[in-house]
């Protein structure tokens, strides 16, 4: 898709306004061996310090772009699909999921895969824009999503991600809504 090359350019004002702050807050909880799902252009990479990170990203162009952001950190980027993770059970201490459940076609399946590869007692850290709790705004998200998907790498504005995570019986230990309830930040303890 042509807008892949411009992802960072378009996201920069949003990152500066609030997203980077939310990412930092989320990643403070990241520990041990980390799996990042759908790492895109590697926006989270500069927020890792002495972590060991495996990042999966199915899109080669985005993977290549993200290589520039490694800067000597212990980050390995590989091709991968969150719906069928090519890792053993209980392999990671932390799984990082930012702005990606909105895009993965079968995001429920990917959540179950994330649960499988994360150690019991490990952390699943989620930052997603979500379906609005206000019905009129949720309807607006439904109306905008078909067009938005075409220009925003398949992103759905209207997914009820928090409710789906709750329905799959994840143990959410911290749940915060930000930016007019449009963004959810979740710390999940894998059970
Ligand atoms: C909006 S971008 C977010 C990138 C990054 N996580 C961030 O926080 O900026 C969504 C990403 O999800 C990736 N993606 C889409 N389907 C996927 C799948 N099945 N498995 C893993 N990643 C996927 C896309 O290639 C894209 O990089």
Coordinates of N, CA and C and ligand atoms in Angstrom, one line a residue:
X1 N 0.8 -1.2 0.0 CA 0.0 0.0 0.0 C 0.9 1.3 0.0
X2 N 0.5 2.3 -0.7 CA 1.4 3.4 -1.0 C 1.7 4.2 0.3
X3 N 0.7 4.2 1.3 CA 0.9 5.0 2.4 C 1.8 4.5 3.5
X4 N 2.4 3.2 3.2 CA 3.3 2.6 4.2 C 4.5 3.5 4.4
X5 N 5.0 4.1 3.3 CA 6.2 4.8 3.4 C 6.0 6.1 4.2
X6 N 4.8 6.5 4.4 CA 4.5 7.8 5.0 C 3.9 7.6 6.4
X7 N 3.9 6.4 6.9 CA 3.2 6.1 8.2 C 3.8 7.0 9.3
X8 N 5.1 7.1 9.4 CA 5.7 7.9 10.5 C 5.4 9.3 10.3
X9 N 5.4 9.8 9.1 CA 5.2 11.2 8.8 C 3.7 11.6 9.2
X10 N 2.7 10.8 8.9 CA 1.4 11.1 9.2 C 1.1 10.9 10.7
X11 N 1.8 10.0 11.3 CA 1.6 9.7 12.8 C 2.3 10.6 13.7
X12 N 3.3 11.3 13.1 CA 4.2 12.2 14.0 C 3.4 13.1 14.9
X13 N 2.5 13.9 14.3 CA 1.8 14.9 15.2 C 1.0 14.1 16.3
X14 N 0.4 13.0 16.0 CA -0.3 12.2 17.0 C 0.6 11.6 18.1
X15 N 1.8 11.2 17.6 CA 2.8 10.7 18.5 C 3.2 11.8 19.5
X16 N 3.5 13.0 18.9 CA 3.9 14.1 19.8 C 2.8 14.5 20.7
X17 N 1.6 14.5 20.2 CA 0.5 15.0 21.1 C 0.2 14.1 22.3
X18 N 0.2 12.8 22.1 CA -0.1 11.9 23.2 C 0.3 10.5 23.1
X19 N 0.5 10.0 21.9 CA 0.8 8.5 21.8 C 2.1 8.1 22.4
X20 N 3.2 8.9 22.2 CA 4.5 8.5 22.7 C 4.4 8.4 24.2
X21 N 3.7 9.3 24.8 CA 3.5 9.3 26.3 C 2.8 8.0 26.7
X22 N 1.8 7.6 26.0 CA 1.1 6.4 26.4 C 1.9 5.2 26.2
X23 N 2.7 5.2 25.0 CA 3.6 4.0 24.8 C 4.6 3.9 25.9
X24 N 5.2 5.0 26.3 CA 6.2 5.0 27.4 C 5.6 4.4 28.7
X25 N 4.4 4.9 29.0 CA 3.8 4.4 30.2 C 3.6 2.9 30.2
X26 N 3.1 2.4 29.0 CA 2.8 1.0 28.8 C 4.1 0.2 29.0
X27 N 5.2 0.6 28.3 CA 6.4 -0.2 28.2 C 7.2 -0.1 29.4
X28 N 6.9 0.7 30.3 CA 7.6 0.7 31.7 C 7.4 -0.7 32.3
X29 N 6.3 -1.3 32.0 CA 5.9 -2.6 32.6 C 6.6 -3.8 31.8
X30 N 7.3 -3.6 30.7 CA 7.8 -4.7 29.9 C 9.1 -5.2 30.6
X31 N 9.1 -6.6 30.7 CA 10.3 -7.2 31.4 C 10.7 -8.5 30.7
X32 N 11.9 -8.9 30.9 CA 12.4 -10.2 30.4 C 12.4 -10.3 28.9
X33 N 12.1 -11.5 28.4 CA 12.1 -11.7 26.9 C 10.8 -11.2 26.4
X34 N 10.9 -10.3 25.4 CA 9.7 -9.6 24.9 C 9.3 -10.0 23.5
X35 N 8.1 -10.2 23.2 CA 7.6 -10.4 21.9 C 6.7 -9.2 21.5
X36 N 7.1 -8.5 20.4 CA 6.2 -7.4 20.0 C 5.5 -7.8 18.7
X37 N 4.2 -7.6 18.8 CA 3.3 -8.1 17.7 C 3.1 -7.0 16.7
X38 N 3.3 -7.2 15.4 CA 3.0 -6.2 14.3 C 3.8 -4.9 14.6
X39 N 5.1 -5.0 14.6 CA 5.9 -3.9 15.0 C 6.0 -2.7 14.0
X40 N 5.4 -2.9 12.8 CA 5.3 -1.8 11.9 C 6.6 -1.2 11.6
X41 N 6.7 0.2 11.7 CA 7.9 0.9 11.4 C 8.8 1.0 12.6
X42 N 8.5 0.2 13.7 CA 9.4 0.2 14.8 C 9.3 1.4 15.8
X43 N 8.1 1.9 15.8 CA 8.0 3.2 16.7 C 8.3 2.9 18.1
X44 N 8.0 1.7 18.6 CA 8.3 1.3 20.0 C 9.8 1.1 20.3
X45 N 10.6 0.9 19.2 CA 11.9 0.4 19.5 C 12.8 1.3 20.4
X46 N 12.6 2.6 20.2 CA 13.5 3.5 21.0 C 13.1 3.5 22.4
X47 N 12.0 2.9 22.8 CA 11.5 2.8 24.2 C 12.0 1.6 24.9
X48 N 12.7 0.7 24.2 CA 13.3 -0.5 24.8 C 14.7 -0.1 25.3
X49 N 15.1 -0.5 26.4 CA 16.5 -0.2 26.9 C 17.3 -1.5 26.8
X50 N 17.4 -2.2 28.0 CA 18.3 -3.4 27.9 C 17.4 -4.7 27.7
X51 N 16.3 -4.5 27.0 CA 15.4 -5.7 26.8 C 15.9 -6.5 25.7
X52 N 15.5 -7.8 25.7 CA 15.7 -8.7 24.6 C 14.3 -8.8 23.9
X53 N 14.3 -8.3 22.6 CA 13.0 -8.2 22.0 C 13.0 -9.0 20.6
X54 N 11.9 -9.8 20.4 CA 11.7 -10.4 19.1 C 10.4 -9.6 18.6
X55 N 10.5 -9.0 17.4 CA 9.4 -8.3 16.9 C 9.0 -9.0 15.6
X56 N 7.6 -9.3 15.5 CA 7.2 -9.8 14.3 C 6.4 -8.8 13.5
X57 N 6.6 -8.8 12.2 CA 5.9 -7.9 11.3 C 5.8 -8.5 9.9
X58 N 4.6 -8.8 9.4 CA 4.4 -9.5 8.2 C 4.8 -8.7 6.9
X59 N 4.9 -7.4 7.0 CA 5.1 -6.6 5.8 C 6.6 -6.2 5.7
X60 N 7.1 -6.7 4.5 CA 8.6 -6.5 4.3 C 9.0 -5.0 4.3
X61 N 8.2 -4.2 3.7 CA 8.6 -2.8 3.6 C 8.6 -2.2 5.0
X62 N 7.7 -2.5 5.8 CA 7.7 -1.9 7.2 C 8.8 -2.5 8.0
X63 N 9.1 -3.8 7.8 CA 10.2 -4.4 8.5 C 11.5 -3.7 8.1
X64 N 11.7 -3.5 6.8 CA 13.0 -2.8 6.4 C 13.1 -1.4 7.0
X65 N 11.9 -0.7 7.0 CA 11.9 0.7 7.6 C 12.3 0.6 9.1
X66 N 11.8 -0.4 9.7 CA 12.0 -0.5 11.2 C 13.5 -0.8 11.6
X67 N 14.2 -1.4 10.6 CA 15.6 -1.7 10.9 C 16.4 -0.5 11.3
X68 N 16.0 0.7 10.7 CA 16.7 1.9 11.0 C 16.6 2.3 12.5
X69 N 15.6 1.8 13.2 CA 15.3 2.3 14.5 C 15.9 1.4 15.6
X70 N 16.6 0.3 15.2 CA 17.2 -0.6 16.2 C 18.3 0.0 17.0
X71 N 19.2 0.8 16.3 CA 20.3 1.5 16.9 C 21.0 0.7 18.0
X72 N 21.5 -0.5 17.7 CA 22.3 -1.3 18.6 C 21.5 -2.0 19.7
X73 N 20.2 -1.8 19.7 CA 19.4 -2.6 20.8 C 19.3 -4.0 20.4
X74 N 19.0 -4.8 21.4 CA 18.9 -6.3 21.2 C 17.5 -6.6 20.7
X75 N 17.2 -6.2 19.4 CA 15.9 -6.4 18.8 C 16.1 -7.2 17.5
X76 N 15.3 -8.3 17.4 CA 15.3 -9.1 16.2 C 14.0 -9.0 15.5
X77 N 14.0 -8.6 14.3 CA 12.7 -8.4 13.5 C 12.5 -9.6 12.6
X78 N 11.4 -10.2 12.6 CA 11.2 -11.3 11.7 C 9.8 -11.2 11.1
X79 N 9.6 -11.9 10.0 CA 8.2 -12.0 9.4 C 7.4 -12.9 10.3
X80 N 6.1 -12.6 10.4 CA 5.3 -13.4 11.3 C 3.8 -13.0 11.2
X81 N 3.0 -13.9 11.6 CA 1.5 -13.7 11.6 C 1.0 -13.9 13.0
X82 N 0.4 -12.9 13.6 CA -0.1 -13.1 14.9 C -1.2 -14.1 15.1
X83 N -1.8 -14.5 14.0 CA -2.9 -15.5 14.0 C -2.3 -16.9 14.1
X84 N -1.1 -17.0 13.8 CA -0.4 -18.3 13.8 C 1.1 -18.1 14.2
X85 N 1.3 -17.9 15.5 CA 2.6 -17.5 16.0 C 3.6 -18.7 16.0
X86 N 4.7 -18.5 15.4 CA 5.7 -19.6 15.2 C 6.6 -19.7 16.4
X87 N 6.0 -19.8 17.6 CA 6.8 -19.9 18.8 C 6.2 -20.9 19.7
X88 N 7.1 -21.4 20.6 CA 6.6 -22.4 21.6 C 5.7 -21.8 22.6
X89 N 4.9 -22.7 23.3 CA 4.1 -22.2 24.4 C 5.0 -21.6 25.5
X90 N 4.6 -20.6 26.2 CA 5.3 -20.1 27.4 C 6.7 -19.6 27.1
X91 N 6.9 -19.0 25.9 CA 8.2 -18.6 25.5 C 8.6 -17.2 25.9
X92 N 7.6 -16.3 26.1 CA 7.9 -14.9 26.4 C 7.4 -14.4 27.8
X93 N 8.2 -13.5 28.4 CA 7.8 -12.9 29.7 C 6.8 -11.8 29.4
X94 N 6.9 -11.1 28.3 CA 6.0 -10.0 28.0 C 5.7 -10.0 26.5
X95 N 4.4 -9.8 26.2 CA 4.0 -9.6 24.8 C 3.4 -8.1 24.7
X96 N 4.0 -7.4 23.7 CA 3.6 -6.0 23.5 C 2.7 -5.9 22.3
X97 N 1.6 -5.3 22.4 CA 0.6 -5.2 21.4 C 0.1 -3.7 21.3
X98 N 0.6 -3.0 20.3 CA 0.2 -1.6 20.2 C -0.3 -1.3 18.8
X99 N -1.5 -0.8 18.8 CA -2.2 -0.3 17.6 C -2.2 -1.4 16.5
X100 N -2.5 -2.6 16.9 CA -2.4 -3.7 16.0 C -3.6 -4.6 16.0
X101 N -4.3 -4.7 17.1 CA -5.5 -5.5 17.1 C -6.6 -4.9 16.2
X102 N -6.5 -3.7 15.9 CA -7.4 -3.0 15.0 C -7.2 -3.4 13.6
X103 N -6.1 -4.1 13.3 CA -5.7 -4.4 11.9 C -5.7 -5.9 11.6
X104 N -5.3 -6.7 12.6 CA -5.2 -8.2 12.3 C -6.6 -8.7 11.9
X105 N -6.7 -9.4 10.8 CA -8.0 -9.9 10.4 C -8.8 -10.7 11.5
X106 N -8.2 -11.8 12.0 CA -8.8 -12.5 13.1 C -8.2 -12.2 14.4
X107 N -8.6 -11.1 15.0 CA -7.8 -10.6 16.2 C -8.1 -11.5 17.4
X108 N -9.3 -12.2 17.4 CA -9.6 -13.0 18.6 C -8.6 -14.2 18.5
X109 N -8.4 -14.8 17.4 CA -7.4 -15.9 17.2 C -6.0 -15.4 17.7
X110 N -5.7 -14.2 17.2 CA -4.3 -13.7 17.6 C -4.2 -13.6 19.1
X111 N -5.3 -13.1 19.8 CA -5.2 -13.0 21.2 C -5.0 -14.3 21.9
X112 N -5.6 -15.4 21.4 CA -5.4 -16.7 22.0 C -4.0 -17.2 21.7
X113 N -3.4 -16.9 20.6 CA -2.0 -17.2 20.3 C -1.1 -16.4 21.2
X114 N -1.4 -15.2 21.5 CA -0.6 -14.4 22.4 C -0.6 -15.0 23.8
X115 N -1.8 -15.4 24.2 CA -1.9 -16.1 25.5 C -1.0 -17.3 25.6
X116 N -1.0 -18.1 24.5 CA -0.3 -19.3 24.4 C 1.2 -19.1 24.6
X117 N 1.8 -18.1 23.9 CA 3.2 -18.0 23.8 C 3.8 -17.2 25.0
X118 N 2.9 -16.5 25.7 CA 3.3 -15.8 26.9 C 3.3 -16.7 28.1
X119 N 4.4 -16.6 29.0 CA 4.4 -17.4 30.2 C 3.3 -17.2 31.1
X120 N 2.9 -18.2 31.8 CA 1.9 -18.0 32.9 C 2.5 -17.0 33.9
X121 N 1.7 -16.0 34.3 CA 2.2 -15.0 35.2 C 3.0 -13.9 34.4
X122 N 3.2 -14.1 33.1 CA 3.8 -13.0 32.3 C 2.8 -11.9 32.0
X123 N 3.3 -10.9 31.2 CA 2.4 -9.7 31.0 C 2.1 -9.6 29.5
X124 N 0.9 -9.2 29.3 CA 0.5 -8.8 27.9 C 0.1 -7.3 28.0
X125 N 0.8 -6.5 27.3 CA 0.6 -5.0 27.4 C 0.0 -4.5 26.1
X126 N -1.1 -3.9 26.3 CA -2.0 -3.5 25.1 C -2.2 -2.0 25.1
X127 N -2.0 -1.4 23.9 CA -2.5 0.0 23.7 C -3.2 0.0 22.4
X128 N -4.5 0.3 22.4 CA -5.3 0.2 21.2 C -6.3 1.4 21.2
X129 N -6.6 1.9 20.0 CA -7.8 2.7 19.9 C -9.0 1.8 19.8
X130 N -10.1 2.1 20.4 CA -11.2 1.2 20.6 C -12.6 1.7 20.3
X131 N -13.5 0.8 20.2 CA -14.9 1.3 19.9 C -15.4 2.2 21.1
X132 N -15.9 3.3 20.7 CA -16.3 4.3 21.7 C -17.5 3.8 22.5
X133 N -17.5 4.1 23.8 CA -18.6 3.7 24.6 C -19.9 4.5 24.4
X134 N -19.7 5.7 23.8 CA -20.9 6.5 23.5 C -21.5 6.0 22.2
X135 N -22.8 5.7 22.2 CA -23.4 4.9 21.1 C -23.3 5.8 19.8
X136 N -23.5 7.1 19.9 CA -23.5 7.9 18.7 C -22.1 7.9 18.0
X137 N -21.1 8.0 18.9 CA -19.7 8.0 18.4 C -19.3 6.7 17.8
X138 N -19.8 5.6 18.5 CA -19.6 4.3 17.9 C -20.2 4.1 16.6
X139 N -21.4 4.7 16.4 CA -22.0 4.6 15.1 C -21.2 5.3 14.0
X140 N -20.7 6.5 14.4 CA -19.8 7.3 13.5 C -18.6 6.4 13.1
X141 N -18.0 5.7 14.1 CA -16.9 4.8 13.8 C -17.3 3.7 12.8
X142 N -18.5 3.2 13.0 CA -19.0 2.2 12.0 C -19.1 2.8 10.6
X143 N -19.5 4.0 10.5 CA -19.7 4.6 9.2 C -18.4 4.9 8.6
X144 N -17.4 5.4 9.4 CA -16.1 5.8 8.8 C -15.2 4.6 8.5
X145 N -15.4 3.5 9.2 CA -14.4 2.4 9.1 C -14.2 1.8 7.6
X146 N -15.2 1.6 6.8 CA -14.9 1.1 5.5 C -14.0 1.9 4.7
X147 N -14.1 3.2 4.7 CA -13.2 4.1 4.0 C -11.9 4.2 4.6
X148 N -11.9 4.3 6.0 CA -10.6 4.4 6.7 C -9.7 3.2 6.5
X149 N -10.3 2.0 6.5 CA -9.6 0.8 6.3 C -8.7 0.9 5.0
X150 N -9.3 1.5 4.0 CA -8.6 1.6 2.7 C -7.3 2.4 2.7
X151 N -7.4 3.5 3.5 CA -6.2 4.4 3.6 C -5.3 4.2 4.8
X152 N -5.7 3.3 5.7 CA -5.0 3.2 7.0 C -4.6 1.8 7.2
X153 N -4.0 1.1 6.2 CA -3.4 -0.2 6.4 C -4.3 -1.2 7.0
X154 N -5.6 -1.1 6.6 CA -6.6 -2.1 7.1 C -7.1 -1.9 8.5
X155 N -6.9 -0.7 9.1 CA -7.3 -0.4 10.5 C -8.8 -0.3 10.6
X156 N -9.4 -0.9 11.6 CA -10.8 -0.8 11.9 C -10.9 0.2 13.1
X157 N -11.7 1.3 12.9 CA -11.9 2.2 14.0 C -12.8 1.7 15.1
X158 N -13.6 0.7 14.7 CA -14.8 0.4 15.5 C -14.7 -0.9 16.3
X159 N -13.5 -1.5 16.5 CA -13.5 -2.8 17.1 C -13.7 -2.7 18.7
X160 N -14.5 -3.6 19.2 CA -14.7 -3.5 20.7 C -13.6 -4.4 21.4
X161 N -12.4 -3.9 21.2 CA -11.2 -4.7 21.6 C -11.2 -5.0 23.1
X162 N -11.6 -4.1 24.0 CA -11.5 -4.3 25.4 C -12.6 -5.4 25.8
X163 N -13.8 -5.2 25.2 CA -14.9 -6.2 25.5 C -14.5 -7.6 25.0
X164 N -13.8 -7.7 23.9 CA -13.4 -9.0 23.4 C -12.4 -9.6 24.3
X165 N -11.4 -8.8 24.7 CA -10.4 -9.3 25.6 C -11.0 -9.8 26.9
X166 N -12.0 -9.0 27.4 CA -12.7 -9.5 28.7 C -13.4 -10.8 28.4
X167 N -14.1 -10.9 27.3 CA -14.9 -12.1 27.0 C -14.0 -13.3 26.9
X168 N -12.7 -13.1 26.6 CA -11.8 -14.3 26.4 C -11.1 -14.6 27.8
X169 N -11.6 -14.0 28.8 CA -11.2 -14.4 30.2 C -9.7 -14.0 30.5
X170 N -9.2 -13.0 29.9 CA -7.9 -12.5 30.3 C -8.0 -11.8 31.6
X171 N -6.9 -11.9 32.4 CA -6.9 -11.2 33.7 C -6.3 -9.8 33.6
X172 N -7.2 -8.8 33.4 CA -6.8 -7.4 33.3 C -6.5 -6.9 34.7
X173 N -5.2 -6.5 34.9 CA -4.8 -5.9 36.2 C -4.8 -4.4 36.2
X174 N -4.8 -3.8 35.1 CA -4.9 -2.3 35.0 C -5.6 -2.0 33.7
X175 N -6.6 -1.1 33.8 CA -7.3 -0.7 32.6 C -7.5 0.8 32.6
X176 N -7.0 1.5 31.6 CA -7.2 2.9 31.6 C -7.7 3.4 30.2
X177 N -8.6 4.3 30.2 CA -9.1 4.9 29.0 C -8.4 6.3 28.9
X178 N -8.0 6.7 27.7 CA -7.4 8.0 27.5 C -8.0 8.7 26.2
X179 N -7.7 10.0 26.1 CA -8.1 10.7 24.9 C -9.6 10.5 24.6
X180 N -10.4 11.0 25.5 CA -11.9 10.9 25.4 C -12.4 9.5 25.2
X181 N -11.8 8.6 25.9 CA -12.2 7.2 25.9 C -11.9 6.5 24.5
X182 N -11.1 7.1 23.7 CA -10.8 6.5 22.4 C -9.7 5.5 22.4
X183 N -8.8 5.6 23.4 CA -7.6 4.7 23.6 C -7.7 4.0 24.9
X184 N -7.4 2.7 24.8 CA -7.4 1.9 26.0 C -6.0 1.4 26.2
X185 N -5.5 1.4 27.5 CA -4.2 0.9 27.9 C -4.5 -0.2 28.9
X186 N -4.0 -1.4 28.5 CA -4.4 -2.5 29.4 C -3.1 -3.3 29.8
X187 N -3.0 -3.6 31.1 CA -2.0 -4.5 31.6 C -2.7 -5.8 32.0
X188 N -2.3 -6.8 31.3 CA -2.9 -8.1 31.5 C -1.9 -9.1 32.1
X189 N -2.3 -9.8 33.1 CA -1.4 -10.8 33.7 C -1.9 -12.2 33.1
X190 N -1.0 -12.8 32.4 CA -1.4 -14.1 31.7 C -1.8 -15.2 32.7
X191 N -3.0 -15.7 32.6 CA -3.4 -16.7 33.6 C -3.6 -18.0 32.9
Ligands
LIG1 C1 -1.2 0.5 12.6 S1 0.2 -0.5 12.4 C2 0.9 -0.4 14.0 C3 2.4 -0.6 14.1 C4 3.0 -0.6 15.5 N1 2.5 -1.7 16.3 C5 2.8 0.7 16.2 O1 2.4 0.7 17.4 O2 3.0 1.8 15.6 C6 -0.5 -2.1 12.4 C7 0.5 -3.2 12.1 O3 -0.1 -4.5 12.2 C8 0.5 -5.3 11.3 N2 -0.3 -6.5 11.0 C9 -1.4 -6.7 10.2 N3 -1.8 -7.9 10.2 C10 -1.0 -8.6 11.1 C11 -0.9 -10.0 11.5 N4 -1.8 -10.9 11.1 N5 0.1 -10.3 12.3 C12 1.0 -9.4 12.8 N6 0.9 -8.1 12.4 C13 0.0 -7.7 11.6 C14 0.6 -4.4 10.0 O4 1.5 -4.9 9.1 C15 1.1 -3.1 10.7 O5 2.5 -3.1 10.8

